[in-house]
PDB file of C-alpha atoms in Angstrom:
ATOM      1  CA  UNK W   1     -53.344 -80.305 145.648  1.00 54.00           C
ATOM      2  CA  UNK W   2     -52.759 -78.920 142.445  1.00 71.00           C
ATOM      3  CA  UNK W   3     -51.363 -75.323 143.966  1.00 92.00           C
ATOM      4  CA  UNK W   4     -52.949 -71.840 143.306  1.00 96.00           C
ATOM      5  CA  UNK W   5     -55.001 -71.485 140.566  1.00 96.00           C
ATOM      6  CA  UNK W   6     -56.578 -68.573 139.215  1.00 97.00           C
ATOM      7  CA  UNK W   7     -59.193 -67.984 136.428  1.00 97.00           C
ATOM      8  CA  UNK W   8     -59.811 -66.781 133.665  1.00 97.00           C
ATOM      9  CA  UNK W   9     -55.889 -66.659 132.330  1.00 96.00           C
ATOM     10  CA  UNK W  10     -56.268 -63.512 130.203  1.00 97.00           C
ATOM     11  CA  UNK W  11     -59.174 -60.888 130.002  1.00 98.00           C
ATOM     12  CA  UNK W  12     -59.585 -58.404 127.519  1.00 98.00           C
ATOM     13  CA  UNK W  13     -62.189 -55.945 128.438  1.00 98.00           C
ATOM     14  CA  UNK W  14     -63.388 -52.444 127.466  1.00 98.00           C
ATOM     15  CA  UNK W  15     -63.128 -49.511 129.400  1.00 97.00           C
ATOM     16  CA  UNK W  16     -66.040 -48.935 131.799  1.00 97.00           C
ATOM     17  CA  UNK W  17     -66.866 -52.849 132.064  1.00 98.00           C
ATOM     18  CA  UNK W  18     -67.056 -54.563 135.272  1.00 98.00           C
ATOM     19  CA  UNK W  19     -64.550 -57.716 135.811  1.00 98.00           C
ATOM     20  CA  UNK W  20     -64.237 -60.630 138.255  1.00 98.00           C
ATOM     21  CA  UNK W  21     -61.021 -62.501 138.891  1.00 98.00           C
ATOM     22  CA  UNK W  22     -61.292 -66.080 140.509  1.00 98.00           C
ATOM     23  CA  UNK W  23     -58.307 -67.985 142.517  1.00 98.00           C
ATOM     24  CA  UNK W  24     -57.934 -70.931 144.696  1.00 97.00           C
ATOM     25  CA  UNK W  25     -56.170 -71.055 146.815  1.00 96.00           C
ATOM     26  CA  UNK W  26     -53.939 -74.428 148.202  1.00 95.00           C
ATOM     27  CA  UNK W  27     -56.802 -75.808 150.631  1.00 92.00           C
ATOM     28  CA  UNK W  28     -54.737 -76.045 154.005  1.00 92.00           C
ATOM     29  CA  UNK W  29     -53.452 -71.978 153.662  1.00 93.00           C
ATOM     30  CA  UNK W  30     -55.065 -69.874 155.962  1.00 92.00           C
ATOM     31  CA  UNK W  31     -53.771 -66.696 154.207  1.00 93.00           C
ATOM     32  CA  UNK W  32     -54.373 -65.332 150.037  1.00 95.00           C
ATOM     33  CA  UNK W  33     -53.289 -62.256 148.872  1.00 95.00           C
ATOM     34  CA  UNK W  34     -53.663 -60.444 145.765  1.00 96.00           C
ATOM     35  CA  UNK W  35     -51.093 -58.407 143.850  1.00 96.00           C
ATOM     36  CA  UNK W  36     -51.137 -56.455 140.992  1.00 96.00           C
ATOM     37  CA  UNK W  37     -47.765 -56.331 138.564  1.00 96.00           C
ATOM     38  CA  UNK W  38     -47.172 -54.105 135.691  1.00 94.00           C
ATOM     39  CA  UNK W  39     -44.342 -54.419 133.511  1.00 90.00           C
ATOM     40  CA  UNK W  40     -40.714 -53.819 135.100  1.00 88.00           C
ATOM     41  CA  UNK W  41     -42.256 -53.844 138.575  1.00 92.00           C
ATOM     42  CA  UNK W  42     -42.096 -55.877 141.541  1.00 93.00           C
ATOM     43  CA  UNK W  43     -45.740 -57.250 142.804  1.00 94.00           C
ATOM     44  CA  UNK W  44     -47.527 -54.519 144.238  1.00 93.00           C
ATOM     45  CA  UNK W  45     -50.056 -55.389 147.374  1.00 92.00           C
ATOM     46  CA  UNK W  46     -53.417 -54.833 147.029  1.00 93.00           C
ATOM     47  CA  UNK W  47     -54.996 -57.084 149.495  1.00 94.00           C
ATOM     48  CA  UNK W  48     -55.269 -60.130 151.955  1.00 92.00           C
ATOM     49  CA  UNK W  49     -57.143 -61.915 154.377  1.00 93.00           C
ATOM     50  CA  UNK W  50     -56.909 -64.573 156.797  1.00 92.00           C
ATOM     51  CA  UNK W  51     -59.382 -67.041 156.677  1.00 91.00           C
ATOM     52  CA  UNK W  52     -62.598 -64.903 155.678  1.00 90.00           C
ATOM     53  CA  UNK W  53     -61.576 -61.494 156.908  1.00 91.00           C
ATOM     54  CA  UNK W  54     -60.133 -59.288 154.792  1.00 89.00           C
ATOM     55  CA  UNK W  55     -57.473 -57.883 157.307  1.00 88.00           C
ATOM     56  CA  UNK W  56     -55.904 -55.344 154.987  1.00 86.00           C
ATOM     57  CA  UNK W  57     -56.139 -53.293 151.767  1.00 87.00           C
ATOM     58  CA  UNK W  58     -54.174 -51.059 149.923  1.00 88.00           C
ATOM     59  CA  UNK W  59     -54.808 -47.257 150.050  1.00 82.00           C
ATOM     60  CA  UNK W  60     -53.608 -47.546 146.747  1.00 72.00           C
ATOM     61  CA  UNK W  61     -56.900 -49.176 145.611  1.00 74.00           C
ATOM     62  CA  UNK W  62     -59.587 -47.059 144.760  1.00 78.00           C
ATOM     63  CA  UNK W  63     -63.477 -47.793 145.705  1.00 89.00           C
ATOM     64  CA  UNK W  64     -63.903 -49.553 142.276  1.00 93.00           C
ATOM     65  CA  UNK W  65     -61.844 -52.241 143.854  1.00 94.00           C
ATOM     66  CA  UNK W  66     -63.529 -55.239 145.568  1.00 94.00           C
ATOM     67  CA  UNK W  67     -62.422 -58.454 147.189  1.00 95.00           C
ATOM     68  CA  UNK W  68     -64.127 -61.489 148.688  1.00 94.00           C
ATOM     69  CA  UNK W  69     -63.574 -64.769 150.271  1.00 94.00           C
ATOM     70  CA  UNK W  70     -66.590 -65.336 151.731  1.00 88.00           C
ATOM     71  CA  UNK W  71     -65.864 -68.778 152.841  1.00 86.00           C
ATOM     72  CA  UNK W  72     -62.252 -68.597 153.803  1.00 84.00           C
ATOM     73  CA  UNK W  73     -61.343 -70.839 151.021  1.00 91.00           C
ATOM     74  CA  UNK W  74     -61.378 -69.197 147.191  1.00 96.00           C
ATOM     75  CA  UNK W  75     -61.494 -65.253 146.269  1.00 97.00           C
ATOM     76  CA  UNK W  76     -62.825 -62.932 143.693  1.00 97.00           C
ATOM     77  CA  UNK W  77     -61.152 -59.684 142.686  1.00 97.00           C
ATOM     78  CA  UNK W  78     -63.759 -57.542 141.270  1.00 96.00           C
ATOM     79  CA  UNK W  79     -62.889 -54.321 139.695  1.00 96.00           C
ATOM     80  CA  UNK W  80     -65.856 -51.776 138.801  1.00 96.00           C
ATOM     81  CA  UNK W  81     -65.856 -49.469 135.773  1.00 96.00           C
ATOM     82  CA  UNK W  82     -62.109 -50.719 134.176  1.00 97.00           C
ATOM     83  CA  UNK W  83     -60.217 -47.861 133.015  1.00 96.00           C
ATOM     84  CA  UNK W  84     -56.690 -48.395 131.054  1.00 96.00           C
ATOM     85  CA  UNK W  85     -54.652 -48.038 134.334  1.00 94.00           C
ATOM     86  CA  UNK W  86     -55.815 -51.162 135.247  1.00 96.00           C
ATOM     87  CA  UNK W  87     -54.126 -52.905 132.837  1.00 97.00           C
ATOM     88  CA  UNK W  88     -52.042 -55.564 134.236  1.00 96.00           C
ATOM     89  CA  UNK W  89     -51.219 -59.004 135.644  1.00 96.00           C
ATOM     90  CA  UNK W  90     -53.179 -59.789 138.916  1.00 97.00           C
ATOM     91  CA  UNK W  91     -51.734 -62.132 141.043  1.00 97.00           C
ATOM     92  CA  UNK W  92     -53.224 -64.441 143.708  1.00 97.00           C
ATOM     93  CA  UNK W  93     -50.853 -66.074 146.144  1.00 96.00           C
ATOM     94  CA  UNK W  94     -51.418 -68.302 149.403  1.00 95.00           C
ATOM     95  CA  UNK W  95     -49.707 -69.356 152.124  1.00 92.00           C
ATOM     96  CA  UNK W  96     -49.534 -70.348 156.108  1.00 89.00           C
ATOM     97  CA  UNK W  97     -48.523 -67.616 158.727  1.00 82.00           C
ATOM     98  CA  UNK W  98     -45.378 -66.769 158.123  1.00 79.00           C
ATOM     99  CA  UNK W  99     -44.527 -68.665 155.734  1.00 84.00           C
ATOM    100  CA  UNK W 100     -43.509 -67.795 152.012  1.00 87.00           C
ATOM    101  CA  UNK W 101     -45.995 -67.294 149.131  1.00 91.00           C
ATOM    102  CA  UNK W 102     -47.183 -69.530 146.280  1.00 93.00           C
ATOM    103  CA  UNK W 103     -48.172 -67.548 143.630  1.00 95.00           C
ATOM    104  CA  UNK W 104     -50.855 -68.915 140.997  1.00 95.00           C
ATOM    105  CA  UNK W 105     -49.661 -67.943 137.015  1.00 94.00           C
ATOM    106  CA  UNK W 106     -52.120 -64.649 137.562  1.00 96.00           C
ATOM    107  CA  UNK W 107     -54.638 -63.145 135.506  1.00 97.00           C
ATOM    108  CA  UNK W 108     -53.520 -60.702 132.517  1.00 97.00           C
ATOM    109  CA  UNK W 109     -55.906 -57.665 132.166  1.00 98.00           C
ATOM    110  CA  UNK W 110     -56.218 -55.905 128.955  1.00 97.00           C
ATOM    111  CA  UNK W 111     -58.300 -52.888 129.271  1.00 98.00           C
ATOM    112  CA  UNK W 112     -59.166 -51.241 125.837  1.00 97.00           C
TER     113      UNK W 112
ATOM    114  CA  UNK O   1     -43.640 -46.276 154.797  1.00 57.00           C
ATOM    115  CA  UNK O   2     -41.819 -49.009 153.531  1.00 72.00           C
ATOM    116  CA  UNK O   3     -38.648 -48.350 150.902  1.00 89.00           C
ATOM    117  CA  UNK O   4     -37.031 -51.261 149.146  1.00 94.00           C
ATOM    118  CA  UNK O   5     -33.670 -50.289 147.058  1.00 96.00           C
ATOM    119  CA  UNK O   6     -32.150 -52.684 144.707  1.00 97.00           C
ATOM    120  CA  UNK O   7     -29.859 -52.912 141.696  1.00 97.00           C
ATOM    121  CA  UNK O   8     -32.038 -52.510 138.058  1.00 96.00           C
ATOM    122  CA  UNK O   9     -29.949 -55.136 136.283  1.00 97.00           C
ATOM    123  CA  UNK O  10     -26.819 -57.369 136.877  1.00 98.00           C
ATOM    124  CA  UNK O  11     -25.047 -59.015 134.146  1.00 97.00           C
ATOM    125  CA  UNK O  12     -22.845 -62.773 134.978  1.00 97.00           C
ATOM    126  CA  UNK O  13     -21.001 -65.303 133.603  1.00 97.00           C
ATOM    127  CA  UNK O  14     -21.944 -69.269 133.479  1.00 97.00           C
ATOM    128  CA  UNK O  15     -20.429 -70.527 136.027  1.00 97.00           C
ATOM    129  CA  UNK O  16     -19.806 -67.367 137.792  1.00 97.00           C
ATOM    130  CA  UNK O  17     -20.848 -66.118 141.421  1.00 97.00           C
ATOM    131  CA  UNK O  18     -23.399 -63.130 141.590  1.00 98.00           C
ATOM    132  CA  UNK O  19     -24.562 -61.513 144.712  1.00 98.00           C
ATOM    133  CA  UNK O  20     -27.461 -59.403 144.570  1.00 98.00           C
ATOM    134  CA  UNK O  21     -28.203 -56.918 147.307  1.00 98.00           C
ATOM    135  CA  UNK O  22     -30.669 -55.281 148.867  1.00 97.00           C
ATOM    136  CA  UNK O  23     -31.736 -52.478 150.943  1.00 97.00           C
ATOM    137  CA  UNK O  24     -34.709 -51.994 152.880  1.00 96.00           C
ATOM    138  CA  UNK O  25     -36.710 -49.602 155.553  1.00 93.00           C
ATOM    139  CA  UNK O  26     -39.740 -51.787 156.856  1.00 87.00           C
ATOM    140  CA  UNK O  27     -41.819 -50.183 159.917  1.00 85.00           C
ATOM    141  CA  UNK O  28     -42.526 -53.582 161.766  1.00 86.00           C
ATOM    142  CA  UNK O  29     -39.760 -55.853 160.367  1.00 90.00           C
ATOM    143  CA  UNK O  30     -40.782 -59.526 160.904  1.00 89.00           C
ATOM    144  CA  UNK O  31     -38.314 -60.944 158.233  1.00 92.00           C
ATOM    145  CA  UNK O  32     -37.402 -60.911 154.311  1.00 94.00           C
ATOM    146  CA  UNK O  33     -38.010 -63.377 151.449  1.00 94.00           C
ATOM    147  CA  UNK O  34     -36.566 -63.334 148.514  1.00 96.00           C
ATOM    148  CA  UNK O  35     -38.451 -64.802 144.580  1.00 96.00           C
ATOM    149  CA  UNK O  36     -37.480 -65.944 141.688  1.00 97.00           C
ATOM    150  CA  UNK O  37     -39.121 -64.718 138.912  1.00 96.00           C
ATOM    151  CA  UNK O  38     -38.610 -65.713 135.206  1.00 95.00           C
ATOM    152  CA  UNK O  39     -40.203 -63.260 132.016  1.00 92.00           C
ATOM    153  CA  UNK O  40     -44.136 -64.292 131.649  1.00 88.00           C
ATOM    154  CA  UNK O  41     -44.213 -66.414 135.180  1.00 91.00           C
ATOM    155  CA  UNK O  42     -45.501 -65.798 138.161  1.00 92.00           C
ATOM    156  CA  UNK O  43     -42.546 -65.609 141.635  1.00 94.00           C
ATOM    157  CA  UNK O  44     -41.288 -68.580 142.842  1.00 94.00           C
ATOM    158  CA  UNK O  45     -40.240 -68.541 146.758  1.00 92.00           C
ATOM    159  CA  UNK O  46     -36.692 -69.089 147.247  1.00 95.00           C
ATOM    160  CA  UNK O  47     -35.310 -67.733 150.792  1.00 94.00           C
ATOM    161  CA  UNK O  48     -36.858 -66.572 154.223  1.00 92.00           C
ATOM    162  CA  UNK O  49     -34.547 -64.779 156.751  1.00 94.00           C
ATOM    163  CA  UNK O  50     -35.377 -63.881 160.226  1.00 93.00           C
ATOM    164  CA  UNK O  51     -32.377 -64.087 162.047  1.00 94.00           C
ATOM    165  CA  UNK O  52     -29.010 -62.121 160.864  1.00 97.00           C
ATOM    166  CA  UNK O  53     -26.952 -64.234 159.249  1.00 97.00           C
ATOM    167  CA  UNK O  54     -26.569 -66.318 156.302  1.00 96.00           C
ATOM    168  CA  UNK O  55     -29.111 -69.093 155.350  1.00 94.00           C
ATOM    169  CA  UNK O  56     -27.637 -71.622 152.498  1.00 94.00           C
ATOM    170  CA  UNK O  57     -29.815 -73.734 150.559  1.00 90.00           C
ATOM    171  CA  UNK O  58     -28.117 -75.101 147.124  1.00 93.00           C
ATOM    172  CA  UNK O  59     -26.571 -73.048 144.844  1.00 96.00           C
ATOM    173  CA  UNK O  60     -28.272 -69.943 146.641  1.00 96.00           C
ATOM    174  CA  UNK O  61     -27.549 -68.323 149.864  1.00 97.00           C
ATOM    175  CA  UNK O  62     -29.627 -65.581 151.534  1.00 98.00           C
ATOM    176  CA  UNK O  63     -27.881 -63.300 154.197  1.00 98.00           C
ATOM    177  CA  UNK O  64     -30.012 -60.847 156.416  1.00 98.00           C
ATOM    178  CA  UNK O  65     -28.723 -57.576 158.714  1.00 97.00           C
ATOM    179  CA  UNK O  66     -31.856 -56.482 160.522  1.00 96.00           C
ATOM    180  CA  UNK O  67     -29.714 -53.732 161.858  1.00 95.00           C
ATOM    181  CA  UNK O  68     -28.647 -52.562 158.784  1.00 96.00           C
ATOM    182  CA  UNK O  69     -31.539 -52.934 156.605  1.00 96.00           C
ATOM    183  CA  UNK O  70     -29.785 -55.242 154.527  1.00 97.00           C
ATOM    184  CA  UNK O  71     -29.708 -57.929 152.699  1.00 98.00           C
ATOM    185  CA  UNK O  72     -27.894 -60.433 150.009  1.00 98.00           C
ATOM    186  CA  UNK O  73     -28.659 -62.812 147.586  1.00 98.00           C
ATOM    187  CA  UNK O  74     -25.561 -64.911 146.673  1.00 98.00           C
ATOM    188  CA  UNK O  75     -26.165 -67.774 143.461  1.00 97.00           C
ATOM    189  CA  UNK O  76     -23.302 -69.513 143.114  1.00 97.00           C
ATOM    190  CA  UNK O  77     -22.209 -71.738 139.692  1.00 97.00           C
ATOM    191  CA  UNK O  78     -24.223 -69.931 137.915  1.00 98.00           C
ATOM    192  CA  UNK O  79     -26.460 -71.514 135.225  1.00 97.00           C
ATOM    193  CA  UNK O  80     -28.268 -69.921 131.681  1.00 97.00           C
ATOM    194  CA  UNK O  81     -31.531 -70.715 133.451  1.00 97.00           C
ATOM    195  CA  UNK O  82     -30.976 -68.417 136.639  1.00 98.00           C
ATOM    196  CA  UNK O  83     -31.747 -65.560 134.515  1.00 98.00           C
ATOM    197  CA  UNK O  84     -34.609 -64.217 135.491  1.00 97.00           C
ATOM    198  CA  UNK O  85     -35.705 -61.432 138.281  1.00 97.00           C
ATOM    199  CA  UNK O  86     -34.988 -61.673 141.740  1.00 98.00           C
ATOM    200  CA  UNK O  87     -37.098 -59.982 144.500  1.00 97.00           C
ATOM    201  CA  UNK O  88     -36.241 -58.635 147.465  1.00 96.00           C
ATOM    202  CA  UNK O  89     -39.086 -58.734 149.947  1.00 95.00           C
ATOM    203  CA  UNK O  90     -39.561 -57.925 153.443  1.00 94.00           C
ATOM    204  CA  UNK O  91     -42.649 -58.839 155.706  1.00 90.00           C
ATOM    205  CA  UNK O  92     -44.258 -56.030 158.525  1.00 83.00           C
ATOM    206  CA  UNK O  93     -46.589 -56.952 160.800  1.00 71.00           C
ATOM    207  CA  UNK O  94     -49.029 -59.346 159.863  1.00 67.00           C
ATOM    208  CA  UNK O  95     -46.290 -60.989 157.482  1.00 70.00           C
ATOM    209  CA  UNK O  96     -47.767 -59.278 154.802  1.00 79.00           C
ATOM    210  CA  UNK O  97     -44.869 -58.766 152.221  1.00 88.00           C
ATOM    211  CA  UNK O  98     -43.812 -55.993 150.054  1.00 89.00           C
ATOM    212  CA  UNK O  99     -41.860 -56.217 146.682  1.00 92.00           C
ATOM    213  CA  UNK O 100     -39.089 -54.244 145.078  1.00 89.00           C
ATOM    214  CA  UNK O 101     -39.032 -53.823 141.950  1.00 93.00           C
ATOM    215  CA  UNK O 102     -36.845 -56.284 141.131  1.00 95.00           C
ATOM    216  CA  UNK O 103     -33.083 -57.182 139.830  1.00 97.00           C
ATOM    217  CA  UNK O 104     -32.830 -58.441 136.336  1.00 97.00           C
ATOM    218  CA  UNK O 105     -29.745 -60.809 136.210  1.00 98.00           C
ATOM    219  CA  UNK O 106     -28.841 -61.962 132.554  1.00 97.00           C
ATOM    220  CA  UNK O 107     -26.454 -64.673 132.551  1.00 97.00           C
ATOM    221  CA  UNK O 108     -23.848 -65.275 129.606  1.00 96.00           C
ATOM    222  CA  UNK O 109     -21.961 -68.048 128.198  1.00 94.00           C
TER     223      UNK O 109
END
């Protein structure tokens, strides 16, 4: 297992486009999370699920915020109508129950 | 809510031994983890403390007071490539984990 990966690396985008973030996951984790880190920060949460269900999301997130896994083994982020604010790195990370994280090398978002 | 307080930036020397703390308020505590991340990367797991007490692994050492809300991250001979940012982290029911914002740690020669 090559660990998490996500895709595409970087995305430039202009405001009011649509964009889809891929990751995938390390096969045998149950759980995958996404974060979303800005400059300075820590991670912030923004979603996760366990197997297929999406157990929790951020009240942070706005409706233009999406997330799927609909076969319990990779994820798309989607996020509807970018606006600046949404500039950042997202971050995909998997792991077992209770267990710590592996992080993929995230997704940088450029909204212009 | 959850409230994680930690130091902005620390500054060592090579060789040196840094401690790094950390203060939290977690509604469902399950336990705290602490990352390693360096400029442009993505975290890097480290430590995971459930139990008070001190957990050594290496150069690093992670001790947890779950009735004080606190915690410490001790690197010991410390090396140019430690510097980087170290998160403090604690987990709430359903393990899901929540981030400070980090504290920088520059080491000198």
């Amino acid at each position: 297992d090559t660990g998490v990966s996500q895709d595409p690396r970087h995305k430039i985008t202009k405001r009011g486009q649509n964009v889809t973030f891929r990751c995938d996951p390390i096969s045998e984790h149950n759980r995958l999370y996404w974060y979303r880190q800005t400059l300075g920060q820590g991670p912030e949460f923004l979603t996760y699920f366990q197997n297929e269900a999406q157990l929790e999301k951020s009240r942070l997130l706005s409706d233009r915020f999406s997330a799927e896994r609909p076969k319990g083994s990779f994820s798309t982020l989607e996020i509807q109508r970018t606006e600046q604010g949404d500039s950042a790195m997202y971050l995909c990370a998997s792991s077992l129950t209770g267990e710590g994280y592996t992080f993929g090398s995230g997704t940088r978002l450029t909204v212009v | 809510g959850q409230n994680i307080d930690q130091p902005t930036e620390m500054t060592a020397t090579e060789g040196a031994i840094v401690q790094i703390n950390c203060t939290y308020q977690t509604s469902g505590f399950n336990g705290l983890f602490w990352y390693q991340q360096h400029a442009g990367e993505a975290p890097t797991f480290l430590s995971y403390n459930v139990l008070d007490g001190l957990e050594e692994k290496g150069r690093f050492s992670s001790f947890l007071s779950r009735s004080k809300g606190y915690s410490y991250l001790l690197l010991k001979e410390l090396q140019m490539k430690d510097s980087a940012s170290y998160l403090c982290a604690p987990t709430s029911g359903g393990f899901k984990t929540i981030f400070g914002a980090g504290t920088r740690l520059f080491v000198k020669a």
